């Protein structure tokens, strides 16, 4: 990007209720713009006071996504990396805690020269400076900045904790000027009552509140169960002062790969490119790979059942990257993924006494699965159940993948002790540590060498964070291939594929 050019910003905000899929919408906008030949980066704003997501329970906001630089961030940054195939930094996740810490540190150093430090202008200025600085960091392997920065504002418009960010973004939109800022507001169009009428009033109120805060949406992205009726679009256009052609409808689809295609089909890229004065440099979006992947996913019929034995099985978002990595591998293997969620503690003997039905159901699900995956986790709750799952996989030749704690569980089950001095003895018994850190002291990858066992692998690192839709993680691919009976034939065709990654 030429140094004289200004960064172009696309802000994605949300109204009415949380959980509308702003992250997927923001990611999909990035995909379509990238398909138009533009380079895209992303920023996620989380208004909570935590400096990062590292200490938060998965039950709060889902999994903690870990970036290449070690940053522990919101799971939406995982969506950005997977959709856009970029490598973000911890500074691409802005939180209230980070901003306030930054400003207070400056105040303690005396940088404000004795002035009274206030939300406006000091906090709002810090937010703008952070956005402008981070938007210039290349994330796609190039050395120069991207063309467009997609910013997702977490939470819902009207939330008290979001107000400093709203004000900062209002100032930013005014300062960068027309043609450099485009606001996409995601809202809900619910259906109430037996009549099935699509209601526009919640979106009208949300847009009115947004306008009252000084931001005017360029486009509306309306979430709904079914496609919006034309009369509803006309009503929204009239009362929200948004052109009908700028009202996008993101209705429920079989899988999220369809969302960029929905945006393309509704010419969202044309509206955004026009508002950013980029029509002359963009091309027609090329999304053949996405179309193929979405169609393939829709038409898969042969199932592969994977038992997920974990601690947070009541909330699938706690293992979002693991699920996505399994999906990537399953599509590669032309299999329809079916996950059997098993609470590790339900496999334990204590549950057999206290809740025999849950215990029996858990073991039935485990024994009916084609493969077993034990993901990472913390604490001792459910550890014995995970050990039992690993033991069942090893003794019954069921494909097994252990990640982080899941790898340690495999070693515990095999030896009932974890010490580097045991490595030689374990390896003589068939449990091979095929990957180690640079010092040779920390075991990173284990594999059970057995003529009868199809796949028994554990990794200390987290490969799920590097899996991409078109580039499935090798260890996840191995699990699905083994679980679907395709591993041997696959290795004969490409013998070095798995071992070389």
Short mmCIF file of C-alpha atoms in Angstrom, two decimals:
data_model
loop_
_atom_site.label_atom_id
_atom_site.label_comp_id
_atom_site.label_asym_id
_atom_site.label_seq_id
_atom_site.Cartn_x
_atom_site.Cartn_y
_atom_site.Cartn_z
CA UNK A 1 0.00 0.00 0.00
CA UNK A 2 1.39 3.42 -0.93
CA UNK A 3 2.52 5.42 2.12
CA UNK A 4 0.39 8.40 1.02
CA UNK A 5 -2.78 6.35 1.04
CA UNK A 6 -4.97 6.34 4.11
CA UNK A 7 -6.01 3.16 5.87
CA UNK A 8 -9.59 2.21 5.09
CA UNK A 9 -11.72 1.07 8.05
CA UNK A 10 -14.79 -1.16 8.17
CA UNK A 11 -16.45 -1.13 11.59
CA UNK A 12 -18.82 -3.97 12.50
CA UNK A 13 -21.10 -3.17 15.44
CA UNK A 14 -24.04 -5.06 16.90
CA UNK A 15 -27.45 -4.20 18.28
CA UNK A 16 -30.56 -5.66 19.95
CA UNK A 17 -28.89 -8.72 21.54
CA UNK A 18 -25.43 -10.22 21.85
CA UNK A 19 -24.42 -13.44 20.12
CA UNK A 20 -25.65 -12.43 16.65
CA UNK A 21 -22.48 -13.59 14.93
CA UNK A 22 -20.63 -10.29 14.56
CA UNK A 23 -17.35 -12.21 14.51
CA UNK A 24 -18.39 -14.42 11.61
CA UNK A 25 -19.87 -11.39 9.83
CA UNK A 26 -16.67 -9.38 10.26
CA UNK A 27 -14.57 -12.36 9.12
CA UNK A 28 -16.81 -12.92 6.10
CA UNK A 29 -16.59 -9.26 5.09
CA UNK A 30 -12.82 -9.65 5.23
CA UNK A 31 -13.00 -12.79 3.06
CA UNK A 32 -15.06 -11.04 0.38
CA UNK A 33 -12.78 -7.99 0.34
CA UNK A 34 -9.74 -10.26 0.15
CA UNK A 35 -11.40 -12.09 -2.75
CA UNK A 36 -11.65 -8.70 -4.46
CA UNK A 37 -7.85 -8.48 -4.43
CA UNK A 38 -7.47 -6.32 -1.32
CA UNK A 39 -5.24 -7.06 1.64
CA UNK A 40 -7.13 -7.17 4.93
CA UNK A 41 -6.27 -7.00 8.63
CA UNK A 42 -8.59 -7.23 11.65
CA UNK A 43 -9.02 -5.79 15.13
CA UNK A 44 -11.38 -7.03 17.85
CA UNK A 45 -12.51 -4.65 20.59
CA UNK A 46 -13.66 -6.28 23.84
CA UNK A 47 -15.08 -3.76 26.33
CA UNK A 48 -14.40 -5.86 29.45
CA UNK A 49 -11.87 -4.72 32.07
CA UNK A 50 -9.65 -7.81 31.79
CA UNK A 51 -6.41 -6.98 30.01
CA UNK A 52 -6.80 -10.20 28.02
CA UNK A 53 -8.85 -13.40 27.97
CA UNK A 54 -6.12 -15.57 29.51
CA UNK A 55 -7.56 -15.79 33.01
CA UNK A 56 -11.21 -16.08 31.99
CA UNK A 57 -13.20 -19.29 32.35
CA UNK A 58 -14.27 -20.87 29.05
CA UNK A 59 -17.83 -20.61 30.36
CA UNK A 60 -17.54 -16.80 30.18
CA UNK A 61 -16.63 -16.21 26.54
CA UNK A 62 -15.69 -19.61 25.15
CA UNK A 63 -12.16 -20.73 24.40
CA UNK A 64 -9.07 -18.61 24.84
CA UNK A 65 -7.40 -18.40 21.44
CA UNK A 66 -3.59 -18.31 21.53
CA UNK A 67 -1.73 -16.30 18.90
CA UNK A 68 1.76 -16.86 17.49
CA UNK A 69 3.22 -14.18 19.78
CA UNK A 70 1.72 -15.88 22.84
CA UNK A 71 -1.18 -13.47 23.18
CA UNK A 72 -4.25 -14.99 24.84
CA UNK A 73 -7.24 -13.43 23.15
CA UNK A 74 -10.93 -13.67 22.34
CA UNK A 75 -12.03 -16.58 20.16
CA UNK A 76 -13.15 -14.20 17.40
CA UNK A 77 -9.50 -13.62 16.51
CA UNK A 78 -9.39 -17.33 15.76
CA UNK A 79 -12.21 -16.79 13.27
CA UNK A 80 -10.24 -13.97 11.66
CA UNK A 81 -7.10 -16.08 11.34
CA UNK A 82 -8.97 -19.08 9.92
CA UNK A 83 -11.11 -17.10 7.47
CA UNK A 84 -8.42 -14.71 6.27
CA UNK A 85 -5.37 -16.99 6.70
CA UNK A 86 -3.45 -14.27 8.54
CA UNK A 87 -1.26 -14.17 11.66
CA UNK A 88 -2.48 -11.57 14.13
CA UNK A 89 -0.74 -10.11 17.21
CA UNK A 90 -1.98 -9.65 20.76
CA UNK A 91 -2.37 -5.94 20.03
CA UNK A 92 -5.08 -6.83 17.48
CA UNK A 93 -7.28 -7.52 20.51
CA UNK A 94 -8.14 -4.28 22.32
CA UNK A 95 -9.73 -4.44 25.77
CA UNK A 96 -10.81 -1.76 28.23
CA UNK A 97 -8.19 -3.14 30.60
CA UNK A 98 -5.38 -2.66 28.07
CA UNK A 99 -6.45 0.90 27.27
CA UNK A 100 -6.83 2.01 30.88
CA UNK A 101 -3.53 0.37 31.82
CA UNK A 102 -1.82 2.16 28.93
CA UNK A 103 -3.26 5.55 29.97
CA UNK A 104 -2.58 5.07 33.69
CA UNK A 105 1.04 4.07 32.95
CA UNK A 106 1.44 7.29 30.94
CA UNK A 107 -0.09 9.30 33.78
CA UNK A 108 2.29 7.73 36.32
CA UNK A 109 5.26 8.62 34.10
CA UNK A 110 4.08 12.22 33.94
CA UNK A 111 3.45 12.13 30.20
CA UNK A 112 0.29 14.24 30.60
CA UNK A 113 2.30 17.06 32.24
CA UNK A 114 0.04 17.44 35.25
CA UNK A 115 -3.24 17.64 33.37
CA UNK A 116 -6.44 16.07 34.65
CA UNK A 117 -6.68 12.67 32.92
CA UNK A 118 -10.20 12.00 31.65
CA UNK A 119 -12.15 9.53 29.52
CA UNK A 120 -12.44 12.27 26.90
CA UNK A 121 -9.98 13.04 25.46
CA UNK A 122 -7.30 10.79 26.98
CA UNK A 123 -8.99 7.37 26.87
CA UNK A 124 -10.65 8.05 23.50
CA UNK A 125 -7.38 9.35 22.05
CA UNK A 126 -5.56 6.23 23.29
CA UNK A 127 -8.15 4.02 21.59
CA UNK A 128 -7.76 5.83 18.28
CA UNK A 129 -3.97 5.78 18.48
CA UNK A 130 -4.04 2.04 19.25
CA UNK A 131 -6.34 1.31 16.29
CA UNK A 132 -4.28 3.37 13.86
CA UNK A 133 -1.00 1.86 15.03
CA UNK A 134 -2.14 -1.76 14.95
CA UNK A 135 -3.96 -1.41 11.62
CA UNK A 136 -0.58 -0.69 10.00
CA UNK A 137 1.02 -3.95 11.22
CA UNK A 138 1.26 -6.44 8.29
CA UNK A 139 -0.42 -9.76 9.12
CA UNK A 140 -0.24 -11.64 5.82
CA UNK A 141 3.50 -12.06 5.33
CA UNK A 142 3.98 -8.82 3.40
CA UNK A 143 6.09 -5.95 4.67
CA UNK A 144 3.70 -3.08 3.95
CA UNK A 145 0.33 -2.34 5.62
CA UNK A 146 -2.97 -3.83 4.50
CA UNK A 147 -5.53 -1.94 2.42
CA UNK A 148 -8.50 -2.39 4.77
CA UNK A 149 -8.81 -2.90 8.52
CA UNK A 150 -12.00 -4.64 9.69
CA UNK A 151 -12.83 -3.67 13.29
CA UNK A 152 -15.35 -5.64 15.34
CA UNK A 153 -16.82 -3.83 18.32
CA UNK A 154 -17.79 -6.44 20.90
CA UNK A 155 -20.94 -6.24 22.97
CA UNK A 156 -24.14 -4.42 22.07
CA UNK A 157 -24.63 -0.75 21.20
CA UNK A 158 -25.91 0.97 24.35
CA UNK A 159 -23.80 -1.04 26.80
CA UNK A 160 -22.20 1.28 29.35
CA UNK A 161 -18.77 -0.33 29.00
CA UNK A 162 -18.80 0.27 25.22
CA UNK A 163 -19.35 4.03 25.42
CA UNK A 164 -15.68 5.16 25.36
CA UNK A 165 -15.10 2.98 22.29
CA UNK A 166 -18.21 4.31 20.55
CA UNK A 167 -17.05 7.86 21.15
CA UNK A 168 -13.52 7.06 20.00
CA UNK A 169 -14.82 5.43 16.82
CA UNK A 170 -17.11 8.41 16.19
CA UNK A 171 -14.10 10.70 16.41
CA UNK A 172 -12.06 8.37 14.21
CA UNK A 173 -14.75 8.27 11.51
CA UNK A 174 -14.88 12.05 11.45
CA UNK A 175 -11.11 12.46 11.47
CA UNK A 176 -10.30 9.99 8.67
CA UNK A 177 -13.10 11.51 6.62
CA UNK A 178 -15.59 10.24 4.01
CA UNK A 179 -14.35 7.44 1.80
CA UNK A 180 -12.18 5.96 4.54
CA UNK A 181 -14.74 4.65 7.05
CA UNK A 182 -17.68 2.29 6.56
CA UNK A 183 -19.99 1.13 9.35
CA UNK A 184 -21.82 -2.20 9.08
CA UNK A 185 -24.39 -2.63 11.86
CA UNK A 186 -25.48 -6.19 12.65
CA UNK A 187 -28.99 -6.45 14.04
CA UNK A 188 -31.76 -8.96 14.63
CA UNK A 189 -35.04 -9.26 12.76
CA UNK A 190 -37.07 -11.66 14.92
CA UNK A 191 -40.28 -13.49 14.10
CA UNK A 192 -42.95 -13.27 16.78
CA UNK A 193 -46.22 -15.12 17.18
CA UNK A 194 -47.96 -17.76 15.10
CA UNK A 195 -48.44 -15.33 12.23
CA UNK A 196 -44.72 -15.45 11.52
CA UNK A 197 -44.31 -11.74 10.81
CA UNK A 198 -40.74 -10.44 10.63
CA UNK A 199 -40.40 -7.53 13.06
CA UNK A 200 -38.27 -4.49 12.23
CA UNK A 201 -38.83 -2.42 15.38
CA UNK A 202 -35.80 -3.82 17.33
CA UNK A 203 -33.50 -2.86 14.45
CA UNK A 204 -35.10 0.56 14.14
CA UNK A 205 -34.47 1.26 17.83
CA UNK A 206 -30.91 -0.05 17.60
CA UNK A 207 -30.08 2.20 14.64
CA UNK A 208 -31.72 5.16 16.37
CA UNK A 209 -29.53 4.60 19.43
CA UNK A 210 -26.44 4.29 17.23
CA UNK A 211 -27.27 7.55 15.49
CA UNK A 212 -27.82 9.23 18.85
CA UNK A 213 -24.24 8.31 19.72
CA UNK A 214 -22.94 9.97 16.58
CA UNK A 215 -22.45 6.97 14.26
CA UNK A 216 -24.48 6.40 11.11
CA UNK A 217 -24.55 2.92 9.57
CA UNK A 218 -23.63 2.62 5.91
CA UNK A 219 -24.98 -0.94 5.73
CA UNK A 220 -27.30 -3.07 7.83
CA UNK A 221 -26.58 -6.78 8.22
CA UNK A 222 -29.85 -8.29 9.40
CA UNK A 223 -29.79 -11.68 11.12
CA UNK A 224 -32.89 -13.79 10.70
CA UNK A 225 -34.02 -17.39 10.61
CA UNK A 226 -35.40 -17.09 7.08
CA UNK A 227 -34.66 -14.78 4.16
CA UNK A 228 -36.05 -11.27 4.63
CA UNK A 229 -39.16 -10.34 2.70
CA UNK A 230 -38.75 -7.42 0.30
CA UNK A 231 -41.40 -5.42 2.16
CA UNK A 232 -39.34 -5.79 5.33
CA UNK A 233 -36.23 -4.51 3.57
CA UNK A 234 -38.20 -1.53 2.25
CA UNK A 235 -39.47 -0.77 5.76
CA UNK A 236 -35.99 -0.96 7.23
CA UNK A 237 -34.66 1.28 4.48
CA UNK A 238 -37.37 3.86 5.10
CA UNK A 239 -37.09 4.03 8.88
CA UNK A 240 -33.33 3.45 9.25
CA UNK A 241 -32.29 5.75 6.39
CA UNK A 242 -30.18 3.07 4.74
CA UNK A 243 -30.53 2.37 0.99
CA UNK A 244 -32.36 -0.89 0.28
CA UNK A 245 -29.34 -2.14 -1.64
CA UNK A 246 -27.26 -1.70 1.51
CA UNK A 247 -29.49 -3.89 3.65
CA UNK A 248 -27.88 -7.31 3.83
CA UNK A 249 -29.65 -10.41 5.06
CA UNK A 250 -27.59 -13.04 6.86
CA UNK A 251 -30.15 -15.76 7.40
CA UNK A 252 -29.50 -19.15 8.94
CA UNK A 253 -27.37 -21.38 6.69
CA UNK A 254 -26.23 -25.03 6.96
CA UNK A 255 -22.62 -24.03 7.67
CA UNK A 256 -20.65 -20.81 8.11
CA UNK A 257 -18.77 -21.27 4.83
CA UNK A 258 -21.95 -19.94 3.18
CA UNK A 259 -21.79 -16.53 4.89
CA UNK A 260 -19.12 -14.96 2.60
CA UNK A 261 -21.13 -16.31 -0.34
CA UNK A 262 -24.30 -14.70 1.00
CA UNK A 263 -22.50 -11.36 1.23
CA UNK A 264 -21.11 -11.72 -2.28
CA UNK A 265 -24.49 -12.67 -3.74
CA UNK A 266 -26.07 -9.59 -2.14
CA UNK A 267 -23.24 -7.43 -3.55
CA UNK A 268 -22.07 -6.37 -0.10
CA UNK A 269 -18.57 -5.87 -1.51
CA UNK A 270 -19.82 -3.34 -4.05
CA UNK A 271 -21.54 -1.27 -1.37
CA UNK A 272 -18.49 -1.36 0.93
CA UNK A 273 -16.02 -0.68 -1.89
CA UNK A 274 -18.10 2.25 -3.07
CA UNK A 275 -18.19 3.79 0.41
CA UNK A 276 -14.41 3.32 0.72
CA UNK A 277 -13.65 4.64 -2.78
CA UNK A 278 -12.04 1.33 -3.75
CA UNK A 279 -14.21 0.26 -6.67
CA UNK A 280 -11.56 1.28 -9.19
CA UNK A 281 -8.83 -0.92 -7.66
CA UNK A 282 -10.89 -3.98 -6.77
CA UNK A 283 -11.76 -6.97 -8.93
CA UNK A 284 -14.78 -9.24 -9.05
CA UNK A 285 -14.61 -11.47 -5.94
CA UNK A 286 -13.13 -14.90 -6.62
CA UNK A 287 -14.66 -17.37 -4.16
CA UNK A 288 -14.61 -20.68 -6.04
CA UNK A 289 -12.74 -22.45 -3.23
CA UNK A 290 -15.27 -21.25 -0.66
CA UNK A 291 -18.18 -22.31 -2.88
CA UNK A 292 -16.70 -25.78 -3.34
CA UNK A 293 -16.09 -26.16 0.39
CA UNK A 294 -19.60 -24.99 1.34
CA UNK A 295 -21.25 -27.31 -1.19
CA UNK A 296 -19.08 -30.26 -0.21
CA UNK A 297 -19.90 -29.73 3.46
CA UNK A 298 -23.63 -29.63 2.69
CA UNK A 299 -23.56 -32.86 0.71
CA UNK A 300 -21.43 -35.09 2.95
CA UNK A 301 -23.36 -38.16 4.10
CA UNK A 302 -20.83 -40.69 5.42
CA UNK A 303 -20.29 -39.92 9.09
CA UNK A 304 -17.19 -40.10 11.22
CA UNK A 305 -17.96 -40.08 14.95
CA UNK A 306 -15.38 -38.50 17.24
CA UNK A 307 -15.75 -38.68 21.03
CA UNK A 308 -14.68 -35.39 22.65
CA UNK A 309 -13.80 -36.26 26.24
CA UNK A 310 -13.39 -33.03 28.16
CA UNK A 311 -14.26 -30.82 31.08
CA UNK A 312 -16.35 -28.08 29.43
CA UNK A 313 -18.55 -30.23 27.21
CA UNK A 314 -21.63 -28.20 28.13
CA UNK A 315 -20.34 -25.28 26.04
CA UNK A 316 -19.04 -26.14 22.58
CA UNK A 317 -17.40 -22.71 22.18
CA UNK A 318 -14.93 -23.78 24.89
CA UNK A 319 -13.37 -26.05 22.26
CA UNK A 320 -14.15 -23.96 19.16
CA UNK A 321 -10.72 -24.24 17.48
CA UNK A 322 -10.63 -28.00 18.11
CA UNK A 323 -14.06 -28.33 16.50
CA UNK A 324 -12.98 -26.25 13.51
CA UNK A 325 -9.79 -28.29 13.10
CA UNK A 326 -11.88 -31.48 13.13
CA UNK A 327 -14.22 -29.96 10.53
CA UNK A 328 -11.30 -28.98 8.29
CA UNK A 329 -9.90 -32.51 8.46
CA UNK A 330 -13.30 -34.14 7.97
CA UNK A 331 -14.00 -32.13 4.82
CA UNK A 332 -10.56 -33.08 3.53
CA UNK A 333 -11.50 -36.73 4.12
CA UNK A 334 -15.01 -36.31 2.62
CA UNK A 335 -16.66 -37.24 5.91
CA UNK A 336 -19.52 -35.66 7.82
CA UNK A 337 -18.30 -34.88 11.32
CA UNK A 338 -20.36 -36.01 14.28
CA UNK A 339 -19.04 -35.11 17.72
CA UNK A 340 -20.04 -37.15 20.74
CA UNK A 341 -19.69 -34.83 23.73
CA UNK A 342 -18.62 -36.79 26.81
CA UNK A 343 -18.02 -35.23 30.20
CA UNK A 344 -14.82 -36.91 31.41
CA UNK A 345 -16.13 -37.25 34.97
CA UNK A 346 -19.08 -39.32 33.68
CA UNK A 347 -16.67 -42.12 32.77
CA UNK A 348 -15.37 -42.46 36.31
CA UNK A 349 -16.34 -45.10 38.87
CA UNK A 350 -17.72 -42.51 41.29
CA UNK A 351 -20.32 -41.48 38.68
CA UNK A 352 -21.31 -45.14 38.27
CA UNK A 353 -22.41 -45.06 41.92
CA UNK A 354 -23.89 -41.55 42.05
CA UNK A 355 -25.45 -41.30 38.56
CA UNK A 356 -25.43 -44.73 36.91
CA UNK A 357 -27.49 -43.60 33.90
CA UNK A 358 -25.00 -40.84 33.04
CA UNK A 359 -22.11 -43.28 33.48
CA UNK A 360 -23.70 -45.88 31.19
CA UNK A 361 -24.59 -43.27 28.55
CA UNK A 362 -21.04 -41.88 28.56
CA UNK A 363 -19.45 -45.30 28.05
CA UNK A 364 -21.98 -46.16 25.34
CA UNK A 365 -21.06 -42.99 23.45
CA UNK A 366 -17.35 -43.65 23.88
CA UNK A 367 -17.57 -47.23 22.64
CA UNK A 368 -19.73 -46.18 19.69
CA UNK A 369 -17.21 -43.64 18.40
CA UNK A 370 -14.75 -44.06 15.53
CA UNK A 371 -12.08 -41.99 17.26
CA UNK A 372 -11.36 -40.35 20.61
CA UNK A 373 -10.00 -36.86 21.26
CA UNK A 374 -8.94 -35.56 24.68
CA UNK A 375 -8.35 -31.78 24.43
CA UNK A 376 -6.42 -29.48 26.75
CA UNK A 377 -7.72 -28.51 30.16
CA UNK A 378 -6.84 -27.48 33.69
CA UNK A 379 -7.43 -28.87 37.17
CA UNK A 380 -7.90 -32.41 38.38
CA UNK A 381 -11.64 -32.73 37.80
CA UNK A 382 -12.29 -35.41 35.19
CA UNK A 383 -8.64 -36.49 34.91
CA UNK A 384 -9.40 -40.07 35.88
CA UNK A 385 -12.15 -40.22 33.24
CA UNK A 386 -9.71 -38.97 30.60
CA UNK A 387 -7.23 -41.63 31.65
CA UNK A 388 -9.93 -44.27 31.23
CA UNK A 389 -10.73 -42.90 27.75
CA UNK A 390 -7.05 -43.11 26.73
CA UNK A 391 -6.82 -46.62 28.13
CA UNK A 392 -9.91 -47.72 26.20
CA UNK A 393 -8.48 -46.23 22.98
CA UNK A 394 -5.09 -47.93 23.44
CA UNK A 395 -6.42 -51.34 24.42
CA UNK A 396 -9.16 -51.45 21.79
CA UNK A 397 -7.20 -49.99 18.85
CA UNK A 398 -9.42 -46.91 18.61
CA UNK A 399 -7.73 -43.88 16.97
CA UNK A 400 -6.72 -41.41 19.67
CA UNK A 401 -5.48 -37.82 19.70
CA UNK A 402 -4.45 -36.11 22.94
CA UNK A 403 -3.74 -32.38 23.01
CA UNK A 404 -1.70 -30.80 25.82
CA UNK A 405 -3.31 -32.39 28.91
CA UNK A 406 -4.60 -35.10 26.56
CA UNK A 407 -1.00 -36.02 25.72
CA UNK A 408 -0.02 -36.07 29.37
CA UNK A 409 -3.04 -38.24 30.09
CA UNK A 410 -1.85 -40.75 27.50
CA UNK A 411 1.55 -40.98 29.18
CA UNK A 412 0.02 -41.26 32.66
CA UNK A 413 -2.22 -44.05 31.46
CA UNK A 414 0.72 -45.83 29.86
CA UNK A 415 3.15 -45.49 32.73
CA UNK A 416 1.25 -44.06 35.73
CA UNK A 417 4.23 -41.62 36.28
CA UNK A 418 5.64 -38.38 34.05
CA UNK A 419 9.38 -37.95 34.27
CA UNK A 420 12.05 -37.45 31.52
CA UNK A 421 14.09 -40.19 33.16
CA UNK A 422 11.30 -42.60 32.18
CA UNK A 423 11.53 -41.79 28.46
CA UNK A 424 13.91 -44.60 27.50
CA UNK A 425 11.87 -47.19 29.40
CA UNK A 426 8.60 -45.95 27.88
CA UNK A 427 10.05 -46.00 24.37
CA UNK A 428 11.23 -49.58 24.78
CA UNK A 429 7.60 -50.42 25.54
CA UNK A 430 6.41 -48.79 22.30
CA UNK A 431 5.46 -45.27 23.44
CA UNK A 432 7.75 -43.19 21.25
CA UNK A 433 8.49 -39.50 21.84
CA UNK A 434 8.98 -38.46 18.24
CA UNK A 435 9.11 -34.71 18.91
CA UNK A 436 11.07 -32.83 21.60
CA UNK A 437 11.92 -29.20 22.32
CA UNK A 438 15.33 -27.72 21.59
CA UNK A 439 16.76 -28.81 24.93
CA UNK A 440 15.63 -32.40 24.46
CA UNK A 441 14.07 -32.33 27.94
CA UNK A 442 10.46 -31.48 27.13
CA UNK A 443 8.51 -34.08 25.21
CA UNK A 444 6.30 -32.45 22.55
CA UNK A 445 4.91 -35.32 20.44
CA UNK A 446 4.29 -38.95 21.30
CA UNK A 447 3.19 -41.84 19.14
CA UNK A 448 2.36 -45.41 20.09
CA UNK A 449 4.27 -47.75 17.81
CA UNK A 450 2.08 -50.81 17.46
CA UNK A 451 1.35 -53.00 14.47
CA UNK A 452 -2.27 -53.34 15.53
CA UNK A 453 -3.08 -49.77 16.57
CA UNK A 454 -4.12 -47.46 13.70
CA UNK A 455 -3.38 -44.10 15.34
CA UNK A 456 -2.40 -43.10 18.87
CA UNK A 457 -0.83 -39.63 19.03
CA UNK A 458 -0.37 -36.97 21.68
CA UNK A 459 0.97 -33.44 21.28
CA UNK A 460 1.96 -30.94 23.96
CA UNK A 461 1.36 -27.95 21.67
CA UNK A 462 -2.00 -26.79 20.28
CA UNK A 463 -2.22 -27.60 16.55
CA UNK A 464 -5.87 -26.55 16.41
CA UNK A 465 -4.83 -22.89 16.45
CA UNK A 466 -2.98 -23.29 13.13
CA UNK A 467 -5.62 -25.28 11.25
CA UNK A 468 -7.19 -23.54 8.24
CA UNK A 469 -10.22 -24.41 6.07
CA UNK A 470 -8.07 -25.40 3.11
CA UNK A 471 -5.06 -26.59 5.14
CA UNK A 472 -6.15 -29.08 7.79
CA UNK A 473 -3.78 -29.65 10.72
CA UNK A 474 -1.75 -32.83 10.15
CA UNK A 475 -2.53 -34.49 13.49
CA UNK A 476 -6.25 -33.84 13.14
CA UNK A 477 -6.15 -35.11 9.57
CA UNK A 478 -4.42 -38.25 10.81
CA UNK A 479 -7.13 -38.81 13.42
CA UNK A 480 -9.99 -38.47 10.93
CA UNK A 481 -8.22 -40.59 8.32
CA UNK A 482 -7.67 -43.35 10.88
CA UNK A 483 -11.19 -43.05 12.28
CA UNK A 484 -12.68 -43.36 8.79
CA UNK A 485 -10.38 -46.22 7.74
CA UNK A 486 -8.49 -44.17 5.14
CA UNK A 487 -5.10 -43.65 6.79
CA UNK A 488 -3.20 -46.57 5.21
CA UNK A 489 -4.35 -45.80 1.68
CA UNK A 490 -3.64 -42.08 2.20
CA UNK A 491 -0.10 -42.75 3.39
CA UNK A 492 0.57 -44.96 0.39
CA UNK A 493 -0.33 -42.07 -1.91
CA UNK A 494 1.49 -39.34 0.02
CA UNK A 495 3.78 -41.07 2.53
CA UNK A 496 5.45 -37.90 3.76
CA UNK A 497 2.41 -35.64 4.14
CA UNK A 498 1.72 -36.18 7.83
CA UNK A 499 5.27 -36.69 9.05
CA UNK A 500 6.57 -33.62 7.25
CA UNK A 501 4.24 -31.12 8.93
#
